[in-house]
Tab-separated table of C-alpha atoms and ligand atoms in Angstrom:
chain	number	residue	atom	x	y	z
A	13	MET	CA	108.012	67.286	94.936
A	14	LYS	CA	108.589	64.207	97.033
A	15	PHE	CA	108.445	60.778	95.459
A	16	VAL	CA	108.164	57.865	97.823
A	17	ILE	CA	108.649	54.260	96.863
A	18	TRP	CA	107.728	51.632	99.359
A	19	ASP	CA	109.785	48.581	98.563
A	20	PRO	CA	108.781	45.822	100.968
A	21	GLY	CA	110.851	43.035	99.408
A	22	GLN	CA	114.087	42.512	97.548
A	23	THR	CA	112.413	41.449	94.320
A	24	LYS	CA	112.220	43.671	91.272
A	25	SER	CA	114.695	46.086	92.769
A	26	SER	CA	116.398	46.766	89.426
A	27	GLU	CA	113.034	47.789	88.016
A	28	LEU	CA	112.607	50.015	91.043
A	29	GLN	CA	115.984	51.580	90.364
A	30	SER	CA	114.828	52.709	86.941
A	31	GLU	CA	111.708	54.156	88.556
A	32	CYS	CA	113.939	56.121	90.947
A	33	ASN	CA	115.748	57.575	87.931
A	34	GLU	CA	112.344	58.646	86.711
A	35	ALA	CA	111.838	60.442	90.000
A	36	ALA	CA	114.990	62.460	89.207
A	37	TRP	CA	113.528	63.226	85.753
A	38	LEU	CA	110.442	64.589	87.451
A	39	GLN	CA	112.456	67.083	89.425
A	40	LYS	CA	114.226	68.625	86.429
A	41	GLY	CA	112.320	71.829	85.683
A	42	ARG	CA	109.330	70.265	83.912
A	43	SER	CA	105.971	71.962	83.896
A	44	LEU	CA	103.522	70.868	86.565
A	45	LYS	CA	101.299	69.352	83.880
A	46	GLU	CA	104.169	67.293	82.427
A	47	LYS	CA	105.147	66.088	85.899
A	48	GLU	CA	101.595	65.160	86.743
A	49	ALA	CA	101.202	63.159	83.532
A	50	ARG	CA	104.515	61.318	84.003
A	51	LEU	CA	103.819	60.693	87.672
A	52	HIS	CA	100.463	59.232	86.746
A	53	GLN	CA	102.154	56.764	84.355
A	54	LEU	CA	104.667	55.830	87.034
A	55	ILE	CA	102.003	55.239	89.614
A	56	SER	CA	100.174	52.889	87.222
A	57	LYS	CA	103.379	50.995	86.528
A	58	LEU	CA	104.315	50.705	90.203
A	59	SER	CA	100.768	49.694	91.047
A	60	SER	CA	101.004	46.768	88.633
A	61	MET	CA	104.377	45.768	90.167
A	62	TYR	CA	103.068	46.090	93.724
A	63	PRO	CA	99.319	45.448	93.561
A	64	GLN	CA	99.146	45.246	97.348
A	65	HIS	CA	100.187	48.917	97.577
A	66	THR	CA	98.007	50.339	94.843
A	67	GLU	CA	95.809	52.247	97.266
A	68	PHE	CA	98.796	53.642	99.126
A	69	LEU	CA	100.447	54.879	95.929
A	70	LYS	CA	97.237	56.469	94.742
A	71	TYR	CA	96.871	58.169	98.102
A	72	LEU	CA	100.335	59.719	97.883
A	73	HIS	CA	99.701	60.822	94.349
A	74	ARG	CA	96.415	62.433	95.201
A	75	SER	CA	97.952	65.628	96.469
A	76	ASP	CA	101.725	65.505	96.737
A	77	GLY	CA	102.354	67.324	93.472
A	78	ASP	CA	99.372	69.652	93.726
A	79	GLU	CA	100.431	73.120	94.804
A	80	SER	CA	96.883	74.125	95.717
A	81	VAL	CA	96.908	71.592	98.590
A	82	PRO	CA	98.162	73.174	101.865
A	83	THR	CA	101.231	71.648	103.492
A	84	ILE	CA	100.918	70.596	107.118
A	85	TYR	CA	103.872	71.870	109.170
A	86	VAL	CA	104.160	69.682	112.257
A	87	ILE	CA	106.283	71.167	115.074
A	88	THR	CA	107.642	68.572	117.511
A	89	PRO	CA	109.873	69.318	120.535
A	90	THR	CA	111.859	66.303	121.689
A	91	TYR	CA	114.536	65.463	124.264
A	92	TRP	CA	116.733	62.519	125.049
A	93	ARG	CA	115.485	59.830	127.444
A	94	PRO	CA	115.468	56.041	127.007
A	95	VAL	CA	112.091	56.036	125.197
A	96	GLN	CA	112.901	58.838	122.735
A	97	GLU	CA	113.756	56.613	119.766
A	98	ALA	CA	110.629	54.512	120.309
A	99	GLU	CA	108.394	57.622	120.478
A	100	LEU	CA	109.879	59.209	117.358
A	101	THR	CA	109.698	55.931	115.430
A	102	ARG	CA	105.980	55.634	116.197
A	103	LEU	CA	105.412	59.246	115.135
A	104	SER	CA	107.419	58.992	111.930
A	105	HIS	CA	105.467	55.915	110.863
A	106	THR	CA	102.185	57.749	111.328
A	107	PHE	CA	103.452	60.794	109.434
A	108	GLN	CA	104.595	58.601	106.522
A	109	LEU	CA	100.920	57.942	105.853
A	110	VAL	CA	100.163	61.650	105.433
A	111	PRO	CA	100.721	63.434	102.103
A	112	LYS	CA	102.268	66.928	102.064
A	113	LEU	CA	103.535	66.918	105.621
A	114	HIS	CA	106.705	68.766	106.659
A	115	TRP	CA	108.050	67.667	110.042
A	116	ILE	CA	109.957	70.296	112.028
A	117	VAL	CA	111.751	68.505	114.851
A	118	ILE	CA	113.434	70.628	117.510
A	119	GLU	CA	115.752	68.880	119.939
A	120	ASP	CA	115.985	70.195	123.501
A	121	SER	CA	119.744	69.987	123.406
A	122	ASN	CA	122.909	72.020	122.777
A	123	THR	CA	123.544	70.118	119.554
A	124	THR	CA	121.584	67.985	117.150
A	125	THR	CA	122.045	64.267	117.833
A	126	LYS	CA	122.884	61.297	115.642
A	127	LEU	CA	119.868	59.387	116.937
A	128	VAL	CA	117.359	61.973	115.694
A	129	GLY	CA	119.321	62.661	112.499
A	130	ASP	CA	119.434	58.990	111.492
A	131	LEU	CA	115.780	58.499	112.309
A	132	LEU	CA	114.702	61.479	110.199
A	133	ARG	CA	116.838	60.447	107.232
A	134	ARG	CA	115.435	56.928	107.286
A	135	SER	CA	111.869	58.202	107.556
A	136	LEU	CA	111.828	59.574	103.944
A	137	LEU	CA	109.718	62.434	105.278
A	138	THR	CA	110.257	66.070	104.372
A	139	TYR	CA	111.814	67.452	107.539
A	140	THR	CA	113.745	70.263	109.189
A	141	ARG	CA	115.996	69.604	112.144
A	142	LEU	CA	116.713	72.292	114.739
A	143	HIS	CA	117.926	72.430	118.323
A	144	VAL	CA	117.770	74.731	121.324
A	145	ALA	CA	118.433	73.781	124.941
A	146	THR	CA	115.979	74.659	127.703
A	147	PRO	CA	117.892	76.610	130.398
A	148	GLN	CA	118.640	74.522	133.485
A	149	ALA	CA	116.369	76.704	135.649
A	150	TYR	CA	113.395	75.669	133.504
A	151	LYS	CA	114.210	71.982	133.261
A	152	LEU	CA	111.939	69.494	134.981
A	153	PRO	CA	112.813	68.843	138.622
A	154	ALA	CA	114.014	65.341	139.455
A	155	ASN	CA	111.069	64.840	141.826
A	156	PRO	CA	108.252	63.537	139.571
A	157	LYS	CA	105.630	64.975	141.954
A	158	LEU	CA	106.828	68.432	140.921
A	159	SER	CA	106.837	67.587	137.240
A	160	TRP	CA	104.157	70.150	136.440
A	161	VAL	CA	106.004	73.228	137.690
A	162	HIS	CA	107.473	74.172	134.314
A	163	PRO	CA	105.897	74.102	130.877
A	164	ARG	CA	107.857	71.865	128.502
A	165	GLY	CA	109.011	72.303	124.927
A	166	VAL	CA	108.385	76.070	124.978
A	167	LEU	CA	111.663	77.322	123.473
A	168	GLN	CA	111.619	74.450	121.010
A	169	ARG	CA	108.120	75.272	119.690
A	170	ASN	CA	109.119	78.951	119.455
A	171	LEU	CA	112.193	78.064	117.394
A	172	GLY	CA	109.888	76.107	115.086
A	173	LEU	CA	107.701	79.215	114.722
A	174	GLN	CA	110.775	81.327	114.005
A	175	TRP	CA	111.799	78.884	111.268
A	176	LEU	CA	108.371	79.224	109.624
A	177	ARG	CA	108.622	83.021	109.749
A	178	THR	CA	112.118	83.066	108.269
A	179	ASN	CA	111.569	80.493	105.549
A	180	LEU	CA	107.980	80.740	104.372
A	181	ASP	CA	105.993	83.362	102.532
A	182	ALA	CA	102.285	83.391	103.305
A	183	GLU	CA	101.543	84.831	99.862
A	184	LYS	CA	103.220	81.890	98.124
A	185	GLN	CA	102.790	78.871	100.384
A	186	LYS	CA	99.534	77.455	101.665
A	187	GLY	CA	99.938	75.805	105.013
A	188	VAL	CA	98.633	74.726	108.388
A	189	VAL	CA	100.689	74.517	111.593
A	190	TYR	CA	100.232	71.808	114.212
A	191	PHE	CA	102.120	71.291	117.482
A	192	ALA	CA	102.605	67.535	117.909
A	193	ASP	CA	104.370	66.396	121.086
A	194	ASP	CA	106.500	63.306	120.613
A	195	ASP	CA	104.601	61.053	123.037
A	196	ASN	CA	100.988	61.516	121.870
A	197	THR	CA	99.106	59.113	119.577
A	198	TYR	CA	97.789	60.459	116.269
A	199	ASP	CA	95.221	58.963	113.888
A	200	GLN	CA	96.295	59.641	110.311
A	201	ALA	CA	92.774	60.952	109.609
A	202	LEU	CA	93.428	63.919	111.918
A	203	PHE	CA	95.709	65.502	109.329
A	204	GLU	CA	93.064	65.580	106.593
A	205	GLU	CA	90.691	67.178	109.123
A	206	MET	CA	93.117	70.028	109.803
A	207	ARG	CA	94.370	70.548	106.236
A	208	SER	CA	91.572	72.963	105.290
A	209	THR	CA	92.048	75.229	108.356
A	210	LYS	CA	91.288	78.886	107.542
A	211	THR	CA	91.789	80.365	111.027
A	212	VAL	CA	92.154	77.877	113.899
A	213	SER	CA	90.571	74.433	113.738
A	214	VAL	CA	89.735	72.476	116.905
A	215	TRP	CA	88.764	68.934	117.916
A	216	PRO	CA	88.618	66.761	121.042
A	217	VAL	CA	91.706	65.217	122.662
A	218	GLY	CA	91.513	61.867	124.457
A	219	LEU	CA	93.040	61.097	127.868
A	220	VAL	CA	93.759	64.618	129.074
A	221	GLY	CA	92.593	67.077	131.721
A	222	GLY	CA	91.533	64.230	134.005
A	223	LEU	CA	88.898	63.088	131.481
A	224	LEU	CA	88.533	60.383	128.862
A	225	VAL	CA	87.854	63.183	126.377
A	226	GLU	CA	88.334	66.922	126.715
A	227	GLY	CA	87.126	69.119	123.886
A	228	PRO	CA	84.888	71.767	122.374
A	229	LEU	CA	81.085	71.512	122.468
A	230	VAL	CA	79.514	72.478	119.167
A	231	GLU	CA	76.087	73.804	118.259
A	232	GLY	CA	75.050	74.873	114.769
A	233	GLY	CA	78.600	74.392	113.515
A	234	LYS	CA	80.092	76.770	116.142
A	235	VAL	CA	82.008	76.170	119.361
A	236	VAL	CA	79.671	77.220	122.175
A	237	SER	CA	81.480	75.864	125.238
A	238	TRP	CA	83.877	73.164	126.411
A	239	ASN	CA	83.768	69.712	127.881
A	240	SER	CA	86.522	70.447	130.368
A	241	VAL	CA	86.974	70.328	134.135
A	242	TRP	CA	90.652	71.010	134.902
A	243	LYS	CA	91.235	74.806	135.012
A	244	ARG	CA	88.047	75.193	133.033
A	245	HIS	CA	88.060	78.987	133.230
A	246	ARG	CA	91.043	79.198	130.939
A	247	PRO	CA	90.135	81.358	127.878
A	248	PHE	CA	90.648	78.255	125.668
A	249	PRO	CA	90.517	75.139	127.889
A	250	ILE	CA	92.190	72.997	125.243
A	251	ASP	CA	95.348	70.905	124.958
A	252	MET	CA	98.217	71.617	122.546
A	253	ALA	CA	97.159	68.550	120.529
A	254	GLY	CA	93.615	69.902	120.056
A	255	PHE	CA	94.080	72.679	117.486
A	256	ALA	CA	95.858	73.682	114.255
A	257	ILE	CA	96.536	77.180	112.952
A	258	ASN	CA	96.443	78.548	109.416
A	259	LEU	CA	99.999	79.443	108.343
A	260	ARG	CA	99.066	82.880	107.039
A	261	LEU	CA	97.312	83.761	110.317
A	262	LEU	CA	100.487	82.874	112.232
A	263	LEU	CA	102.767	84.750	109.866
A	264	ASN	CA	100.507	87.796	110.099
A	265	HIS	CA	101.165	87.841	113.869
A	266	PRO	CA	104.968	87.877	113.849
A	267	ASN	CA	105.359	88.326	117.599
A	268	VAL	CA	103.081	85.553	118.791
A	269	ALA	CA	105.006	82.910	120.755
A	270	PHE	CA	104.731	80.535	123.711
A	271	LYS	CA	105.818	81.855	127.105
A	272	LEU	CA	108.364	80.240	129.416
A	273	LYS	CA	106.712	81.786	132.460
A	274	ALA	CA	103.055	81.016	131.713
A	275	GLU	CA	101.006	79.365	134.448
A	276	ILE	CA	100.693	75.618	133.812
A	277	GLY	CA	97.766	74.930	131.487
A	278	TYR	CA	97.689	78.466	130.053
A	279	GLN	CA	100.254	78.001	127.275
A	280	GLU	CA	97.610	77.250	124.627
A	281	SER	CA	95.161	79.943	125.812
A	282	LEU	CA	97.720	82.741	125.886
A	283	LEU	CA	98.750	82.045	122.320
A	284	LEU	CA	95.277	81.464	120.892
A	285	LYS	CA	93.703	84.550	122.418
A	286	GLU	CA	96.161	86.727	120.498
A	287	ILE	CA	95.124	85.361	117.119
A	288	VAL	CA	91.524	84.125	117.250
A	289	THR	CA	88.164	84.439	119.024
A	290	ILE	CA	85.998	81.515	120.095
A	291	SER	CA	83.368	82.343	117.473
A	292	GLU	CA	86.022	82.088	114.731
A	293	LEU	CA	87.100	78.546	115.698
A	294	GLU	CA	86.449	75.859	113.067
A	295	PRO	CA	85.201	72.575	114.606
A	296	ARG	CA	86.548	69.424	112.939
A	297	ALA	CA	86.205	65.641	113.463
A	298	ASP	CA	82.437	65.547	112.787
A	299	ASN	CA	81.568	68.603	114.872
A	300	CYS	CA	84.038	67.524	117.558
A	301	SER	CA	82.311	64.184	118.086
A	302	LYS	CA	85.302	61.962	117.201
A	303	VAL	CA	88.596	61.439	119.001
A	304	LEU	CA	91.546	61.339	116.560
A	305	VAL	CA	94.381	62.179	118.974
A	306	TRP	CA	95.229	60.969	122.464
A	307	HIS	CA	97.432	62.651	125.057
A	308	THR	CA	99.207	59.409	125.869
A	309	ARG	CA	102.213	59.525	128.201
A	310	THR	CA	104.796	56.783	128.124
A	311	GLU	CA	105.756	55.255	131.427
A	312	ALA	CA	109.488	55.571	132.135
A	313	PRO	CA	110.862	52.022	131.711
A	314	LYS	CA	112.503	50.283	134.642
A	315	LEU	CA	116.164	49.968	133.725
A	316	ASP	CA	117.539	49.083	137.151
A	317	GLN	CA	119.134	45.848	135.884
A	318	GLU	CA	121.467	47.965	133.723
A	319	ASN	CA	123.316	48.891	136.922
A	320	ASN	CA	123.222	45.425	138.433
A	321	GLY	CA	126.843	44.363	139.059
A	322	SER	CA	126.219	40.802	137.870
A	323	TYR	CA	124.875	41.870	134.471
A	324	ILE	CA	127.237	40.852	131.680
A	325	PHE	CA	127.278	43.341	128.833
A	326	GLN	CA	126.243	41.799	125.506
A	327	PRO	CA	128.575	42.864	122.704
A	328	ASN	CA	125.979	42.007	120.048
A	329	LEU	CA	123.680	44.842	121.182
A	330	PRO	CA	123.019	47.497	118.524
A	331	CYS	CA	124.918	50.164	120.471
A	332	PHE	CA	128.123	48.093	120.526
A	333	LYS	CA	130.837	49.438	118.206
A	334	LYS	CA	134.050	47.467	118.626
A	335	TRP	CA	136.671	45.898	120.853
A	336	SER	CA	140.120	47.416	120.883
A	337	VAL	CA	143.258	46.886	122.914
A	338	ARG	CA	144.664	49.822	124.849
A	339	GLU	CA	147.838	49.421	126.842
A	340	GLY	CA	147.397	45.681	126.840
A	341	VAL	CA	143.825	45.856	128.159
A	342	GLU	CA	140.861	44.852	126.001
A	343	VAL	CA	138.447	47.790	125.812
A	344	GLY	CA	134.884	47.711	124.468
A	345	ILE	CA	133.349	50.764	122.869
A	346	VAL	CA	129.632	51.506	122.824
A	347	GLN	CA	127.839	54.442	121.346
A	348	ILE	CA	124.743	55.642	123.147
A	349	ASN	CA	122.967	58.622	121.658
A	350	SER	CA	126.137	60.012	120.036
A	351	VAL	CA	128.095	59.688	123.296
A	352	THR	CA	130.925	57.176	123.018
A	353	VAL	CA	131.625	55.153	126.149
A	354	SER	CA	134.579	52.806	126.636
A	355	PHE	CA	134.436	49.942	129.113
A	356	VAL	CA	136.608	47.116	130.378
A	357	PHE	CA	135.668	43.891	132.144
A	358	LEU	CA	137.403	43.728	135.510
A	359	PRO	CA	138.080	40.311	137.028
A	360	VAL	CA	135.520	39.456	139.720
A	361	LEU	CA	137.464	38.800	142.944
B	4	UDP	N1	110.080	68.133	126.061
B	4	UDP	C1	111.294	68.769	125.827
B	4	UDP	N2	112.160	68.976	126.874
B	4	UDP	C2	111.885	68.574	128.153
B	4	UDP	C3	110.627	67.935	128.385
B	4	UDP	C4	109.753	67.755	127.324
B	4	UDP	O1	111.586	69.114	124.680
B	4	UDP	O2	112.714	68.782	129.071
B	4	UDP	C5	109.161	67.897	124.930
B	4	UDP	C6	108.610	66.466	124.869
B	4	UDP	O3	109.465	65.632	124.108
B	4	UDP	C7	107.238	66.653	124.253
B	4	UDP	C8	106.833	68.053	124.722
B	4	UDP	O4	108.029	68.722	125.123
B	4	UDP	O5	107.297	66.628	122.834
B	4	UDP	C9	105.855	68.010	125.907
B	4	UDP	O6	106.466	67.292	126.981
B	4	UDP	P1	105.722	66.126	127.772
B	4	UDP	O7	105.140	65.182	126.797
B	4	UDP	O8	106.668	65.591	128.789
B	4	UDP	O9	104.584	66.978	128.490
B	4	UDP	P2	103.133	66.541	128.992
B	4	UDP	O10	102.724	65.267	128.328
B	4	UDP	O11	103.292	66.364	130.446
B	4	UDP	O12	102.266	67.669	128.620
B	5	MN	MN1	103.225	64.364	126.627
């Protein structure tokens, strides 16, 4: 059971400390009924201390301790670039609003990084941290015009699937699996839409496929066709952000995975057609009439002034670690994404 306290100010922190001790009490082998009763008392007490957060606390309580509520396993591939921390911060703040969410973050890297580790720890979310590097041959080419030649995040999503298969038991755990790229924009309401997924649930995605909205068309509660133009003859012309899968269904198909060599745009279709038919799809978001997720893409920031010879490095930047003297020369040390870089100021001639 996760117990989250949102402490916006410094006041009353000693009272909060005693509430945290209560959270430890809750975890010590009590019956679910006992925990529920105690948690209810705590919520009332915290609500009177923080009236402005009463609704938020009630919302967390609603289902966090209830084992009949399915957990949402969110699988997110991510890789280092200057906007990574900003993207993951935005995502983690959305996910903090969602009860019973387990974030599986897979770094496209040979090791896990300090940046992602720190961010996940601070988030207070339930999370799992994995890493696998995409082979160089499948990395994106430097030329942005060729950026579509390889599918991205494939090995990372597959490692997430492998983790689910190794660690979860479909007979014991209720769950739903969602593939959330790190740069999209998610409405918190999307997660309550997908939570009840029995097979595969679907909904529209904004800003993708060359359209304002791409998504299923629904008649009589069933998906009958698609509002889609780009590669519209795909078996499921839908974006990764537009569906969620019941955990048991995935675990019952132990070999289903994404393919490194799939034609661009077919990643979703090739996976879905192995586990579901169109008539079995469950439309969500008011019969697919609402947009609750957008395939946003963050523009790469212009950082050309970083290499401008006249730029004076600012030692009060967050990445700055310390000055030290080596062989009589003053050396500065900065840490950028777990890589430590030393620098010296040379006299300008
Ligand atoms: N990604 C990755 N390694 C890469 C490129 C992308 O792990 O070399 C991740 C990225 O962080 C995102 C997902 O794969 O979560 C999809 O990538 P992107 O958003 O660039 O794809 P697009 O928006 O073009 O579909
Ligand atoms: Mn993207």
